[in-house]
């Protein structure tokens, strides 16, 4: 059993001792520690980055994948502003996504992000990510903070871009192909574009080579 002793001095030479059985409290602490460790191991085992912040926007937790993607170790990131650790921005417009966290706090609703969104690591490495930010609420609905779950989709994005390029370009020359031509023809063949004209030419007798061979 776990006992807590408190000694009081009543008068010179006289003392009183109060003994409390705190076994139950110790068991609860042990259970909470075990639950916390299990949660930490679980978050470090998943393939997504996870970052949590309190309701002031200060980092409270960074899992292993998030450490790799941001370059911030948890020990250094704890207590830091979310925007300094997780530099998310639109890779096309360059606009920062700091407003996203603010929106989650204000509305108390989850928000997803994808499609060219990038994260910049401490060493300057940039990766394309997709993910979701969600508010953390207590049992009474009070906003406690937010959690952001995100994953590296750089390779997936590269393959999609490659497939898109090949669907509209000739693999050998890199020039636009017939599919692109017909798509453009549909786009341009409107009354507003009329009169519509097409100029055709022969590059280095390529038509003759095609006809013969």
Short mmCIF file of C-alpha atoms in Angstrom, two decimals:
data_model
loop_
_atom_site.label_atom_id
_atom_site.label_comp_id
_atom_site.label_asym_id
_atom_site.label_seq_id
_atom_site.Cartn_x
_atom_site.Cartn_y
_atom_site.Cartn_z
CA UNK A 1 0.00 0.00 0.00
CA UNK A 2 1.01 3.63 -0.50
CA UNK A 3 0.82 5.83 2.56
CA UNK A 4 1.29 9.59 2.95
CA UNK A 5 2.54 10.82 6.32
CA UNK A 6 2.09 14.37 7.53
CA UNK A 7 3.71 15.40 10.82
CA UNK A 8 2.44 18.38 12.83
CA UNK A 9 4.23 19.97 15.76
CA UNK A 10 1.74 20.60 18.57
CA UNK A 11 4.12 21.93 21.19
CA UNK A 12 7.76 21.46 22.20
CA UNK A 13 8.28 17.73 22.35
CA UNK A 14 4.77 16.88 21.15
CA UNK A 15 3.96 15.89 17.56
CA UNK A 16 0.95 14.50 15.74
CA UNK A 17 1.08 12.33 12.68
CA UNK A 18 -1.68 12.02 10.07
CA UNK A 19 -1.50 8.98 7.82
CA UNK A 20 -3.46 8.91 4.57
CA UNK A 21 -3.86 5.86 2.39
CA UNK A 22 -3.14 7.13 -1.12
CA UNK A 23 -3.01 3.71 -2.78
CA UNK A 24 -6.03 4.59 -4.92
CA UNK A 25 -4.44 7.84 -6.10
CA UNK A 26 -1.22 6.02 -7.01
CA UNK A 27 -3.17 3.42 -8.96
CA UNK A 28 -4.96 6.16 -10.89
CA UNK A 29 -1.66 7.93 -11.62
CA UNK A 30 -0.14 4.66 -12.80
CA UNK A 31 -3.13 3.98 -15.05
CA UNK A 32 -2.95 7.50 -16.52
CA UNK A 33 0.79 7.16 -17.13
CA UNK A 34 0.22 3.82 -18.88
CA UNK A 35 -2.58 5.32 -20.98
CA UNK A 36 -0.41 8.31 -21.89
CA UNK A 37 2.47 6.03 -22.90
CA UNK A 38 0.13 3.88 -24.98
CA UNK A 39 -1.19 6.97 -26.75
CA UNK A 40 2.35 8.18 -27.43
CA UNK A 41 3.41 4.81 -28.88
CA UNK A 42 0.26 4.69 -31.01
CA UNK A 43 0.79 8.20 -32.42
CA UNK A 44 4.44 7.40 -33.18
CA UNK A 45 3.42 4.19 -34.95
CA UNK A 46 0.98 5.66 -37.47
CA UNK A 47 2.20 6.88 -40.83
CA UNK A 48 0.76 10.39 -40.52
CA UNK A 49 2.24 13.42 -38.85
CA UNK A 50 0.29 14.61 -35.80
CA UNK A 51 0.70 17.99 -34.10
CA UNK A 52 -1.49 19.24 -31.27
CA UNK A 53 -1.72 22.76 -29.88
CA UNK A 54 -3.56 24.36 -26.97
CA UNK A 55 -6.21 27.06 -27.30
CA UNK A 56 -3.52 29.74 -27.47
CA UNK A 57 -1.92 28.11 -30.50
CA UNK A 58 1.11 26.76 -28.61
CA UNK A 59 2.45 23.28 -29.44
CA UNK A 60 1.65 20.58 -26.89
CA UNK A 61 2.58 17.43 -28.84
CA UNK A 62 4.53 16.40 -31.96
CA UNK A 63 4.74 12.77 -33.05
CA UNK A 64 7.68 11.11 -34.83
CA UNK A 65 6.42 11.56 -38.40
CA UNK A 66 5.69 15.24 -37.76
CA UNK A 67 9.23 15.62 -36.43
CA UNK A 68 10.59 14.24 -39.72
CA UNK A 69 8.37 16.43 -41.91
CA UNK A 70 8.92 19.67 -39.99
CA UNK A 71 12.49 19.15 -38.74
CA UNK A 72 11.37 20.06 -35.21
CA UNK A 73 12.01 17.65 -32.34
CA UNK A 74 9.22 17.58 -29.76
CA UNK A 75 11.52 18.86 -27.03
CA UNK A 76 12.24 22.00 -29.07
CA UNK A 77 8.71 22.42 -30.41
CA UNK A 78 6.78 22.28 -27.12
CA UNK A 79 5.39 25.70 -26.26
CA UNK A 80 6.31 27.17 -29.65
CA UNK A 81 3.67 28.96 -31.78
CA UNK A 82 2.01 26.54 -34.20
CA UNK A 83 2.81 28.70 -37.25
CA UNK A 84 6.56 28.62 -36.53
CA UNK A 85 6.74 24.83 -36.28
CA UNK A 86 4.25 23.90 -39.00
CA UNK A 87 4.95 26.16 -42.00
CA UNK A 88 2.07 25.25 -44.29
CA UNK A 89 1.45 27.31 -47.43
CA UNK A 90 -0.08 27.12 -50.88
CA UNK A 91 2.68 25.94 -53.23
CA UNK A 92 1.12 27.78 -56.18
CA UNK A 93 0.16 31.14 -54.71
CA UNK A 94 2.65 31.14 -51.84
CA UNK A 95 -0.10 32.14 -49.41
CA UNK A 96 0.48 30.94 -45.85
CA UNK A 97 -2.12 28.75 -44.20
CA UNK A 98 -1.81 30.30 -40.76
CA UNK A 99 -5.39 31.47 -41.15
CA UNK A 100 -6.52 27.85 -41.25
CA UNK A 101 -5.78 27.30 -37.57
CA UNK A 102 -7.45 30.60 -36.72
CA UNK A 103 -10.54 29.50 -38.65
CA UNK A 104 -10.70 26.19 -36.76
CA UNK A 105 -10.49 28.04 -33.46
CA UNK A 106 -13.15 30.59 -34.38
CA UNK A 107 -15.70 28.23 -35.94
CA UNK A 108 -14.89 25.15 -33.89
CA UNK A 109 -15.15 23.02 -37.03
CA UNK A 110 -12.66 20.72 -38.78
CA UNK A 111 -10.99 21.82 -42.03
CA UNK A 112 -9.23 19.74 -44.68
CA UNK A 113 -6.41 20.82 -46.97
CA UNK A 114 -4.99 19.24 -50.13
CA UNK A 115 -4.06 20.07 -53.70
CA UNK A 116 -0.64 21.68 -53.86
CA UNK A 117 -0.37 22.49 -50.15
CA UNK A 118 3.24 22.32 -48.95
CA UNK A 119 5.08 22.16 -45.66
CA UNK A 120 8.55 23.68 -45.28
CA UNK A 121 11.01 21.92 -42.94
CA UNK A 122 13.54 23.75 -40.76
CA UNK A 123 16.27 22.85 -43.27
CA UNK A 124 14.28 24.35 -46.14
CA UNK A 125 13.04 21.05 -47.58
CA UNK A 126 9.56 21.37 -49.03
CA UNK A 127 7.05 18.53 -49.26
CA UNK A 128 3.51 18.42 -50.62
CA UNK A 129 1.03 17.32 -47.98
CA UNK A 130 -2.65 16.68 -47.43
CA UNK A 131 -4.37 16.61 -44.08
CA UNK A 132 -7.00 17.83 -41.70
CA UNK A 133 -7.18 20.18 -38.75
CA UNK A 134 -9.80 19.55 -36.08
CA UNK A 135 -10.69 21.27 -32.80
CA UNK A 136 -10.09 19.52 -29.48
CA UNK A 137 -13.04 19.95 -27.14
CA UNK A 138 -13.71 18.95 -23.56
CA UNK A 139 -16.75 17.05 -22.33
CA UNK A 140 -18.56 20.37 -21.80
CA UNK A 141 -17.78 21.54 -25.34
CA UNK A 142 -15.05 23.94 -24.24
CA UNK A 143 -12.37 24.45 -26.88
CA UNK A 144 -9.12 23.04 -25.53
CA UNK A 145 -6.98 23.33 -28.66
CA UNK A 146 -6.63 21.69 -32.03
CA UNK A 147 -4.90 18.73 -33.67
CA UNK A 148 -3.51 18.62 -37.19
CA UNK A 149 -3.02 15.28 -38.94
CA UNK A 150 -1.12 15.38 -42.23
CA UNK A 151 0.81 13.10 -44.58
CA UNK A 152 3.53 13.43 -47.22
CA UNK A 153 1.97 13.02 -50.70
CA UNK A 154 4.93 14.41 -52.66
CA UNK A 155 5.56 11.20 -54.61
CA UNK A 156 1.86 10.68 -55.29
CA UNK A 157 1.57 14.27 -56.52
CA UNK A 158 4.62 13.82 -58.78
CA UNK A 159 3.13 10.70 -60.37
CA UNK A 160 -0.21 12.42 -60.91
CA UNK A 161 1.56 15.35 -62.59
CA UNK A 162 3.51 12.92 -64.78
CA UNK A 163 0.35 11.07 -65.81
CA UNK A 164 -1.39 14.38 -66.56
CA UNK A 165 1.58 15.52 -68.67
CA UNK A 166 1.68 12.27 -70.66
CA UNK A 167 -2.06 12.39 -71.30
CA UNK A 168 -1.65 15.68 -73.21
CA UNK A 169 1.87 15.35 -74.63
CA UNK A 170 3.69 13.06 -77.05
CA UNK A 171 6.04 10.80 -75.09
CA UNK A 172 8.84 11.03 -77.68
CA UNK A 173 8.86 14.74 -78.54
CA UNK A 174 7.11 16.33 -75.56
CA UNK A 175 4.81 18.21 -77.96
CA UNK A 176 1.08 18.50 -77.42
CA UNK A 177 -0.77 15.43 -78.73
CA UNK A 178 -4.10 14.82 -80.50
CA UNK A 179 -6.01 14.58 -77.19
CA UNK A 180 -4.84 18.07 -76.22
CA UNK A 181 -5.74 19.39 -79.68
CA UNK A 182 -9.30 18.07 -79.46
CA UNK A 183 -9.75 19.39 -75.91
CA UNK A 184 -8.58 22.83 -77.02
CA UNK A 185 -10.85 22.66 -80.05
CA UNK A 186 -13.84 22.06 -77.76
CA UNK A 187 -12.79 24.94 -75.54
CA UNK A 188 -12.28 27.38 -78.40
CA UNK A 189 -15.18 26.33 -80.66
CA UNK A 190 -17.66 28.86 -79.31
CA UNK A 191 -19.56 31.69 -80.91
CA UNK A 192 -17.46 34.24 -79.02
CA UNK A 193 -14.29 32.88 -80.68
CA UNK A 194 -15.62 32.95 -84.24
CA UNK A 195 -14.28 33.11 -86.86
CA UNK A 196 -12.06 30.16 -85.88
CA UNK A 197 -9.09 29.35 -88.11
CA UNK A 198 -6.50 26.56 -88.17
CA UNK A 199 -3.05 26.79 -89.75
CA UNK A 200 -1.31 23.49 -90.51
CA UNK A 201 2.35 23.12 -91.40
CA UNK A 202 4.94 20.45 -92.16
CA UNK A 203 8.08 20.38 -90.01
CA UNK A 204 11.14 18.87 -91.79
CA UNK A 205 8.99 16.77 -94.15
CA UNK A 206 7.55 14.92 -91.16
CA UNK A 207 4.27 14.41 -93.02
CA UNK A 208 6.12 12.72 -95.89
CA UNK A 209 7.91 10.38 -93.47
CA UNK A 210 4.61 9.51 -91.80
CA UNK A 211 2.90 8.87 -95.13
CA UNK A 212 5.71 6.65 -96.46
CA UNK A 213 6.47 4.69 -93.31
#
